[in-house]
Short mmCIF file of C-alpha atoms and ligand atoms in Angstrom, two decimals:
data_model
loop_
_atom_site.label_atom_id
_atom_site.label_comp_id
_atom_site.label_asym_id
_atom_site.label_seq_id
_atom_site.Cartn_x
_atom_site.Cartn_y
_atom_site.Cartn_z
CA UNK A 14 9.96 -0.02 4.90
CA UNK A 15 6.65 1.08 6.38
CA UNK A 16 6.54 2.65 10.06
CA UNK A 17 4.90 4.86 11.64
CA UNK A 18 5.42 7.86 9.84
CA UNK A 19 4.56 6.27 6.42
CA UNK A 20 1.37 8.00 4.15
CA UNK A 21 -1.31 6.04 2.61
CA UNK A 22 -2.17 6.97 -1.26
CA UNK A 23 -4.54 4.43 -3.31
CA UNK A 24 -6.93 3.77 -5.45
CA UNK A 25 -11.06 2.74 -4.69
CA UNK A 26 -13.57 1.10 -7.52
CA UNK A 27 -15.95 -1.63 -6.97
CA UNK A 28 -14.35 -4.05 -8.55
CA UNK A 29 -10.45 -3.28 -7.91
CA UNK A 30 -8.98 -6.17 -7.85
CA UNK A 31 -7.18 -5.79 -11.35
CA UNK A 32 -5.97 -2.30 -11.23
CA UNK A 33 -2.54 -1.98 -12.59
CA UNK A 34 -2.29 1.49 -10.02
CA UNK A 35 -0.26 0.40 -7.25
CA UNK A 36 2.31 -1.45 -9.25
CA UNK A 37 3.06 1.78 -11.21
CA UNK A 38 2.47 4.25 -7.99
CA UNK A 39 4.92 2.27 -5.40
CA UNK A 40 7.56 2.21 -8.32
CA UNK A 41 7.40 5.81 -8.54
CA UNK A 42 7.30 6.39 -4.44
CA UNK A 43 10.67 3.87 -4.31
CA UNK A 44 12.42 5.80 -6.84
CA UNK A 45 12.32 9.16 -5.12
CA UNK A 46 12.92 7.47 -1.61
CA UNK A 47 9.18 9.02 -0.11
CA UNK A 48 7.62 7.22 3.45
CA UNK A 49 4.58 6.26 1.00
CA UNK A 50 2.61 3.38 -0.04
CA UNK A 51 -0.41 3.10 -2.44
CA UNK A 52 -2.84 0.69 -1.80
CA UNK A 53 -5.71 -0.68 -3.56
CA UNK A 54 -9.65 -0.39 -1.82
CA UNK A 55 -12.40 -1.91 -2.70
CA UNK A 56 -15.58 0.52 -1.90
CA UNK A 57 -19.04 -0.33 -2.47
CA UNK A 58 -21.06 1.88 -4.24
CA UNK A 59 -23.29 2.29 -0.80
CA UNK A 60 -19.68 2.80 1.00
CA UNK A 61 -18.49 5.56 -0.87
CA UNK A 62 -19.44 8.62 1.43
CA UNK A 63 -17.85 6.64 4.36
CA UNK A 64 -14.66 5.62 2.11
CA UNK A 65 -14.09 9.50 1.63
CA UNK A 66 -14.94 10.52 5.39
CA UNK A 67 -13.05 7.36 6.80
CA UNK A 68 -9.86 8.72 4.69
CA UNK A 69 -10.37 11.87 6.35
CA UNK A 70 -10.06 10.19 9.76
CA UNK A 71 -7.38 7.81 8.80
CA UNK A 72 -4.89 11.21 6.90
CA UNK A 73 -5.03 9.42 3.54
CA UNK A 74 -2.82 12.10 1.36
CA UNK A 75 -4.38 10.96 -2.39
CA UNK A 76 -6.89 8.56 -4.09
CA UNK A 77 -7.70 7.86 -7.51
CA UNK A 78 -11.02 6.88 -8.59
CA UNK A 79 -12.31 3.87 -10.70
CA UNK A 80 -15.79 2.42 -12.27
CA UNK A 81 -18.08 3.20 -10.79
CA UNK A 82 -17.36 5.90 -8.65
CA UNK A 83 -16.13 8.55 -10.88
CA UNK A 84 -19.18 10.94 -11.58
CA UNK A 85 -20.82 9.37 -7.42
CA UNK A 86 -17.47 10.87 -5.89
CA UNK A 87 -18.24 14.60 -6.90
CA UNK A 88 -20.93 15.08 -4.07
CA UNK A 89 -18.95 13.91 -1.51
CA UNK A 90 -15.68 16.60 -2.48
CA UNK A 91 -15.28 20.22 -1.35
CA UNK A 92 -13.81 21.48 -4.15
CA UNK A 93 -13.79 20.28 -7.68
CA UNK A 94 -11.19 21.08 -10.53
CA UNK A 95 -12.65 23.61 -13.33
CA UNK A 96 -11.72 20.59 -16.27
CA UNK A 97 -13.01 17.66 -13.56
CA UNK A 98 -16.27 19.83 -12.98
CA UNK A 99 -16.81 20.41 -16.92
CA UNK A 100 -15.96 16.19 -17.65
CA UNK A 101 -18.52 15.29 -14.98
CA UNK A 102 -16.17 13.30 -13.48
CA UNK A 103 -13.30 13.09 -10.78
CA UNK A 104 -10.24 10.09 -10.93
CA UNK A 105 -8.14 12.12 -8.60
CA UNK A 106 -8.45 13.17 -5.38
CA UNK A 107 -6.24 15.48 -3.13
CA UNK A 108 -6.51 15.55 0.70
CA UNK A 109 -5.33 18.83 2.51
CA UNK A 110 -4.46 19.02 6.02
CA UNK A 111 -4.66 22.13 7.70
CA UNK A 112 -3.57 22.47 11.38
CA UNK A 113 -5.23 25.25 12.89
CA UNK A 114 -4.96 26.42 16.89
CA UNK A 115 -7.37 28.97 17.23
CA UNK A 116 -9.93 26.34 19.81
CA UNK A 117 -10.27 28.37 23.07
CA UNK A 118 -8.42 24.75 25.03
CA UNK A 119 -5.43 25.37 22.74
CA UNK A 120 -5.65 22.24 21.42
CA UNK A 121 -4.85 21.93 17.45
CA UNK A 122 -7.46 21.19 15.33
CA UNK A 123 -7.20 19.48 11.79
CA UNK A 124 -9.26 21.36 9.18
CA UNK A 125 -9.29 18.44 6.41
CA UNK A 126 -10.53 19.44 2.23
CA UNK A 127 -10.72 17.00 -0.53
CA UNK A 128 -10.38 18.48 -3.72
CA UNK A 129 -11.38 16.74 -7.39
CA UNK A 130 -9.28 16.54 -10.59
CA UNK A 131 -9.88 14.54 -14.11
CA UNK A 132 -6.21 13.51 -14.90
CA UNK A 133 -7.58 10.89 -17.71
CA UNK A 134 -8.08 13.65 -20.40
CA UNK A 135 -4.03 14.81 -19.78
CA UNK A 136 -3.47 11.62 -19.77
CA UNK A 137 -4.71 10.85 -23.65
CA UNK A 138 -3.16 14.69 -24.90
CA UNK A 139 0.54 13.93 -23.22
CA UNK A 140 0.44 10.15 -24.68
CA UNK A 141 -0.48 11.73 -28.22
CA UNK A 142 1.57 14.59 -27.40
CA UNK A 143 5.37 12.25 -27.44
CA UNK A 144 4.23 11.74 -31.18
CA UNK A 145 2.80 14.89 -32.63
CA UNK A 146 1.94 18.61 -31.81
CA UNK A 147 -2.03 18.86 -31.04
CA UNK A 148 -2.08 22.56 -31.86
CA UNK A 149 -4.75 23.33 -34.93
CA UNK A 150 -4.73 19.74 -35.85
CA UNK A 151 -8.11 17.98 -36.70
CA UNK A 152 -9.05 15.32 -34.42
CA UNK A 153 -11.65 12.28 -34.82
CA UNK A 154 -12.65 10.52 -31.18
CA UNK A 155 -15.26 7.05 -31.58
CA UNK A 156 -16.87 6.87 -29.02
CA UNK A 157 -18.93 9.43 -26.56
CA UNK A 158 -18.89 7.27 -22.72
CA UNK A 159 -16.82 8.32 -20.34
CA UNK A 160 -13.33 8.00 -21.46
CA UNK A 161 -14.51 10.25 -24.67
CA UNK A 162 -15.76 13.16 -22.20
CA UNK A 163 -12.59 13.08 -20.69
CA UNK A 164 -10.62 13.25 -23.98
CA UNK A 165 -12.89 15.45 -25.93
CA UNK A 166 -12.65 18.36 -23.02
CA UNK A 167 -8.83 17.86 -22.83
CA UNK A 168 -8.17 18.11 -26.59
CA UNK A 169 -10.82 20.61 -27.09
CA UNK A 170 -9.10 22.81 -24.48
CA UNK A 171 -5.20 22.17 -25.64
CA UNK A 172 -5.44 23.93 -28.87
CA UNK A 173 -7.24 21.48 -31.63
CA UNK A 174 -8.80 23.55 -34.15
CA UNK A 175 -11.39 20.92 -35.38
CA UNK A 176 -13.08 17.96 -33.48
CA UNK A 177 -15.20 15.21 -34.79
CA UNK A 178 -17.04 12.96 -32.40
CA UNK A 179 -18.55 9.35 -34.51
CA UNK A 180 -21.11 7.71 -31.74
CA UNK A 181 -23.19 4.80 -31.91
CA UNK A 182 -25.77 6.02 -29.75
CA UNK A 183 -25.71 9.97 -31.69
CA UNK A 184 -27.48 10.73 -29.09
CA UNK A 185 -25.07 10.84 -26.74
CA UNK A 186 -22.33 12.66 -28.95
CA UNK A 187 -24.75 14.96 -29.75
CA UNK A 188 -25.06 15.48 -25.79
CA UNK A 189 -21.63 15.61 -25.25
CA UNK A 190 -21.13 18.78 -28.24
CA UNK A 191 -23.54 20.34 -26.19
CA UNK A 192 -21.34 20.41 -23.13
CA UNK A 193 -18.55 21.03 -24.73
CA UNK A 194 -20.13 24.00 -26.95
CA UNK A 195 -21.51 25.68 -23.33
CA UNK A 196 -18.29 25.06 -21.18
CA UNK A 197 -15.84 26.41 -23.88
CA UNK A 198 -17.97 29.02 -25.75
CA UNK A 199 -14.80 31.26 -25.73
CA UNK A 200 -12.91 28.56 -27.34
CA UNK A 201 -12.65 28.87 -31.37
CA UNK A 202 -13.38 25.09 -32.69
CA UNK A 203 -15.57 23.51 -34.78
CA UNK A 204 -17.31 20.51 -33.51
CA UNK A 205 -19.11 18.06 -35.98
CA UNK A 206 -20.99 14.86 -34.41
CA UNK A 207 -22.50 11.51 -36.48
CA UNK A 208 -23.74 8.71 -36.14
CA UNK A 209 -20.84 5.94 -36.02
CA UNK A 210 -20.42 3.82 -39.73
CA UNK A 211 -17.84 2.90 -41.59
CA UNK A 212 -18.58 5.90 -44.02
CA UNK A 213 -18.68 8.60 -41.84
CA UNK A 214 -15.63 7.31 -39.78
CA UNK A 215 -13.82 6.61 -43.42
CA UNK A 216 -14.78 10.35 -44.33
CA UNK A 217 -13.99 12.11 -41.33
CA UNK A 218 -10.19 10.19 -41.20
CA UNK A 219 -9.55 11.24 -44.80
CA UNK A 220 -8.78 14.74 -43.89
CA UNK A 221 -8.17 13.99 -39.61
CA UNK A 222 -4.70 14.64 -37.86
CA UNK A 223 -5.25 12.19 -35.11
CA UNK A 224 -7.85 9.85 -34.35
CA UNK A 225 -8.58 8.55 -31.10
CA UNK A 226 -10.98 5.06 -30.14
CA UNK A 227 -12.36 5.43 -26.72
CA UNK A 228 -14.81 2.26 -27.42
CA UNK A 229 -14.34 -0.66 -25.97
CA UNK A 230 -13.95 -2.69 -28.75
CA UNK A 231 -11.27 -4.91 -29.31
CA UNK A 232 -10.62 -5.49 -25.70
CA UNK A 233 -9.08 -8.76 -23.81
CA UNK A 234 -11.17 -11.34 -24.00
CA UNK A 235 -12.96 -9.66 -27.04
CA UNK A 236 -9.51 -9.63 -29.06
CA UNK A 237 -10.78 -11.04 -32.33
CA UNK A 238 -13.44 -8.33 -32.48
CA UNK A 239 -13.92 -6.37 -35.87
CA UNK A 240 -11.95 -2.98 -35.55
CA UNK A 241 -13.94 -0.17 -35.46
CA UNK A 242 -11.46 1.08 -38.97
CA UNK A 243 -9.88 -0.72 -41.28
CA UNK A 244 -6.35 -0.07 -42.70
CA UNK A 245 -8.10 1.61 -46.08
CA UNK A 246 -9.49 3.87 -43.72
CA UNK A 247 -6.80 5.47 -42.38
CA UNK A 248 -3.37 7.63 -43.98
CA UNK A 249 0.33 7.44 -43.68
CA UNK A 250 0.48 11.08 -41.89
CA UNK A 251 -2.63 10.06 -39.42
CA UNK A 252 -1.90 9.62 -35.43
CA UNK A 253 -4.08 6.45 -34.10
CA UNK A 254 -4.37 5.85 -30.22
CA UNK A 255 -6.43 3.44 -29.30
CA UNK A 256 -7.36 3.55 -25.35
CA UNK A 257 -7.66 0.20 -24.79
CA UNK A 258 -4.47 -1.18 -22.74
CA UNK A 259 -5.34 -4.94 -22.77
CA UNK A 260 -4.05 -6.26 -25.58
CA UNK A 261 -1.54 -3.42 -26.28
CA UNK A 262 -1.67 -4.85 -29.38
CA UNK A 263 -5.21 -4.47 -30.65
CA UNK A 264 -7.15 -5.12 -33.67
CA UNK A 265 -7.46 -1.20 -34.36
CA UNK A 266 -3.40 -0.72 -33.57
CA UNK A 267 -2.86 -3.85 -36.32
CA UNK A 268 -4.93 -2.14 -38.57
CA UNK A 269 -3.38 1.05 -38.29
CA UNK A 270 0.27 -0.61 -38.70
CA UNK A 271 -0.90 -1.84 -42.02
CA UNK A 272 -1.72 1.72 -43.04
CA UNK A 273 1.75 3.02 -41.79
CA UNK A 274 0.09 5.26 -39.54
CA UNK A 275 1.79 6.42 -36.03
CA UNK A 276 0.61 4.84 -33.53
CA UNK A 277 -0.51 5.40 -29.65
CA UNK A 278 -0.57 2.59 -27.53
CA UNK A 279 -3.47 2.45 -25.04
CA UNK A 280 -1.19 2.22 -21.56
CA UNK A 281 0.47 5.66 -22.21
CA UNK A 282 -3.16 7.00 -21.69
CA UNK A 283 -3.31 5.19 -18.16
CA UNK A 284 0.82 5.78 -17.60
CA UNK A 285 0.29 9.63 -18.15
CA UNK A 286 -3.05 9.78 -15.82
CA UNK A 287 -1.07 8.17 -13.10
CA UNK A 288 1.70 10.54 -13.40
CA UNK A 289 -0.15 13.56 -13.08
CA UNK A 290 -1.78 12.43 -10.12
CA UNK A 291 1.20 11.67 -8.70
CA UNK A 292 2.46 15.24 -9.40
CA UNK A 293 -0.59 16.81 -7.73
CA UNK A 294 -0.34 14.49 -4.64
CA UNK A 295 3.21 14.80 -3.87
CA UNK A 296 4.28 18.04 -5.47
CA UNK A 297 7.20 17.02 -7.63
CA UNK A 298 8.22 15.82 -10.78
CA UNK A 299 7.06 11.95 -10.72
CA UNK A 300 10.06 9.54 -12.34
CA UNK A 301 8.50 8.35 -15.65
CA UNK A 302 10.72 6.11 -16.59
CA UNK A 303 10.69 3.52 -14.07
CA UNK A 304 6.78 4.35 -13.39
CA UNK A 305 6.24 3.10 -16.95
CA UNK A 306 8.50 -0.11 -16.63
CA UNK A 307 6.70 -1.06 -13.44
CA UNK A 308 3.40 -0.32 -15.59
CA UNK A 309 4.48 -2.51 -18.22
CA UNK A 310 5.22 -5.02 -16.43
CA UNK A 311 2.48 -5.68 -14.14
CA UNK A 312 0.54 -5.31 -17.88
CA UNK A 313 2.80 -8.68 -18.77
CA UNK A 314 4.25 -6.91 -21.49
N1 NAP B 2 -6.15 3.91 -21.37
C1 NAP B 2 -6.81 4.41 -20.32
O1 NAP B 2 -6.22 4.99 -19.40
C2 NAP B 2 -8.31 4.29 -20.26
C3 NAP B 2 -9.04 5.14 -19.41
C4 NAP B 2 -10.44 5.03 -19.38
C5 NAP B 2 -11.07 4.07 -20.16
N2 NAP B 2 -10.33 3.24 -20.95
C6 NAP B 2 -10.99 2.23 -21.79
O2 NAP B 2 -11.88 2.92 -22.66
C7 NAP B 2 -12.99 2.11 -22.99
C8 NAP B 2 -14.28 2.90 -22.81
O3 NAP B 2 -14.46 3.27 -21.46
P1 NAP B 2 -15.68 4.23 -21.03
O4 NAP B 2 -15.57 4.39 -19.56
O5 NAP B 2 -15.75 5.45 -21.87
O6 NAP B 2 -16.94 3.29 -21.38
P2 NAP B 2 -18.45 3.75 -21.62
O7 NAP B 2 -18.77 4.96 -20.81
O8 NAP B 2 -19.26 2.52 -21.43
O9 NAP B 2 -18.50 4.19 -23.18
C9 NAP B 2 -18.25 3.27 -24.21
C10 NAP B 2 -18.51 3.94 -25.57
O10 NAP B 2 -18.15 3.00 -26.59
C11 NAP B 2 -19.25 2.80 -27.48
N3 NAP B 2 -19.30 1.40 -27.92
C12 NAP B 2 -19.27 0.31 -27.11
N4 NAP B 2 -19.30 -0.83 -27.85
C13 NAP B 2 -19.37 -0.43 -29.15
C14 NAP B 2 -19.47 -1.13 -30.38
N5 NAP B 2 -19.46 -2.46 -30.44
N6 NAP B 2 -19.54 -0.41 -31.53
C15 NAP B 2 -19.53 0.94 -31.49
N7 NAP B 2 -19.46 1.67 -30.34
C16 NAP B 2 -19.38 0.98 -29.19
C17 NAP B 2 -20.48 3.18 -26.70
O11 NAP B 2 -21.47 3.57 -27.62
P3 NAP B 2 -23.03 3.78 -27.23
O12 NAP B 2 -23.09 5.12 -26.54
O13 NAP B 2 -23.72 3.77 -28.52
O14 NAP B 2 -23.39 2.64 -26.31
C18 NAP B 2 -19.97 4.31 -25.81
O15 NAP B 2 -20.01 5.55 -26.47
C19 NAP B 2 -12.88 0.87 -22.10
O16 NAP B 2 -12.33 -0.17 -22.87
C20 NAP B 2 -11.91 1.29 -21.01
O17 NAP B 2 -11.16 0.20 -20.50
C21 NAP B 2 -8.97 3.34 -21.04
#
């Protein structure tokens, strides 16, 4: 029941009106019996400094972040997460209240800080995690947007010993190696980067551990589209996640089946982001179980 003692979590993009968030957030809150709700806000780009300040005024406790405010956020946070700062990007944010009395009229003052994570990357390692140990495995990521920064800072920083990153645009991978090379030059890995083909990408999975799609390809309504591997491509003892949630079922997880590969479904990714923001917001362990049913069902599945 709300009253007037319930907190306000949620979730701002631009738009928002298909986020899957609060269905799997208010599970979560119900389960442990908290005075919370999570609600869904839709912020113009042009809106986003007063979205932050306005949750300020109004004691919002946590938001997450959507397109196209992930990297636009950053400016408007005090503090930003050492992992967030190196992705470029923030989907969590934390909102600390400090009371302090030290004005000379004795009233109390509230000393608010929003501080920045990346829970996304986490998110990907934990999902690929249920299935196999990451530690000195070799792993393949198409793709270098976003989601791939994310992932390839997470992985890179969990223990892989070998990461290969297959881009369209080479461009941009090559961009992204450079980050990651400067951000984790203490870190003992060997990072290769090509252009995306079928060739390179069959090479590269020949000798891979795990192999990760972070392009959009194969996504609802696009379901039909060609996957960016075929089954030939890819080996018995191989881990595929592919990060698209909509179908769960996509052309690249088909493929994969053929190949008797493991496979990663693309709404762990998203179930395992949520739950670590969770954890950071309220402090406690956040009830997996139902959060994922709640997931999966608001995904129809
Ligand atoms: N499961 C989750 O929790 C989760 C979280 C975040 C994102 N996602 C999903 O991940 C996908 C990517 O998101 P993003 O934010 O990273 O997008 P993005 O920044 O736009 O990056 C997309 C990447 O995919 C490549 N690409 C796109 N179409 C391609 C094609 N036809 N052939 C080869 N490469 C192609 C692009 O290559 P170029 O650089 O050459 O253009 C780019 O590197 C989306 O489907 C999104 O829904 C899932």
């Amino acid at each position: 029941m709300i009253d007037g003692k319930t907190k306000i979590l949620g979730v701002i993009g631009d738009p928002i009106e298909h986020t899957f968030s609060p269905a799997m957030h208010n599970a979560g809150l119900k389960e442990l019996g908290l005075n919370y709700i999570y609600l869904p806000f839709h912020v113009k780009p042009d809106r986003l400094s007063l979205a932050i300040e306005g949750g300020k005024s109004l004691g919002i406790q946590g938001l997450n972040v959507t397109i196209p405010h992930k990297s636009n956020v950053m400016k408007h946070l005090d503090e930003i997460d050492q992992v967030a700062s190196m992705i470029g990007a923030v989907n969590t944010i934390q909102f600390n209240y400090n009371e302090t009395n030290e004005s000379s009229n004795q009233d109390n003052e509230i000393n608010v800080t929003t501080k920045g994570f990346n829970t996304d990357g986490y998110g990907c390692v934990r999902a690929i995690q249920e299935k196999t140990s990451i530690n000195d495995k070799k792993v393949t990521i198409t793709g270098a947007g976003g989601a791939a920064r994310a992932v390839a800072f997470q992985m890179a920083n969990s223990g892989i010993s070998e990461l290969s990153i297959l881009n369209r645009n080479v461009q941009k991978a090559e961009s992204l190696a450079s980050d990651l090379r400067t951000n984790l030059a203490s870190i003992d890995i060997d990072i290769n980067i090509q252009a995306y083909d079928l060739d390179n990408l069959g090479k590269e999975l020949s000798d891979s551990d795990i192999f990760i799609d972070t392009t959009p390809i194969g996504m609802y309504p696009n379901v039909k589209d060609k996957p960016i591997a075929s089954a030939d491509m890819m080996h018995e003892d191989l881990v595929v996640n592919d990060i698209v949630y909509t179908p769960m079922e996509t052309s690249l997880i088909k493929e994969a089946k053929k190949a008797n590969a493991e496979v990663v479904y693309g709404y762990k990714m998203l179930l395992y982001q949520g739950i670590r923001s969770f954890e950071i917001w309220l402090g406690c362990e956040a009830p997996v179980d139902v959060m994922e049913k709640a997931l999966l069902d608001a995904l129809g599945i």
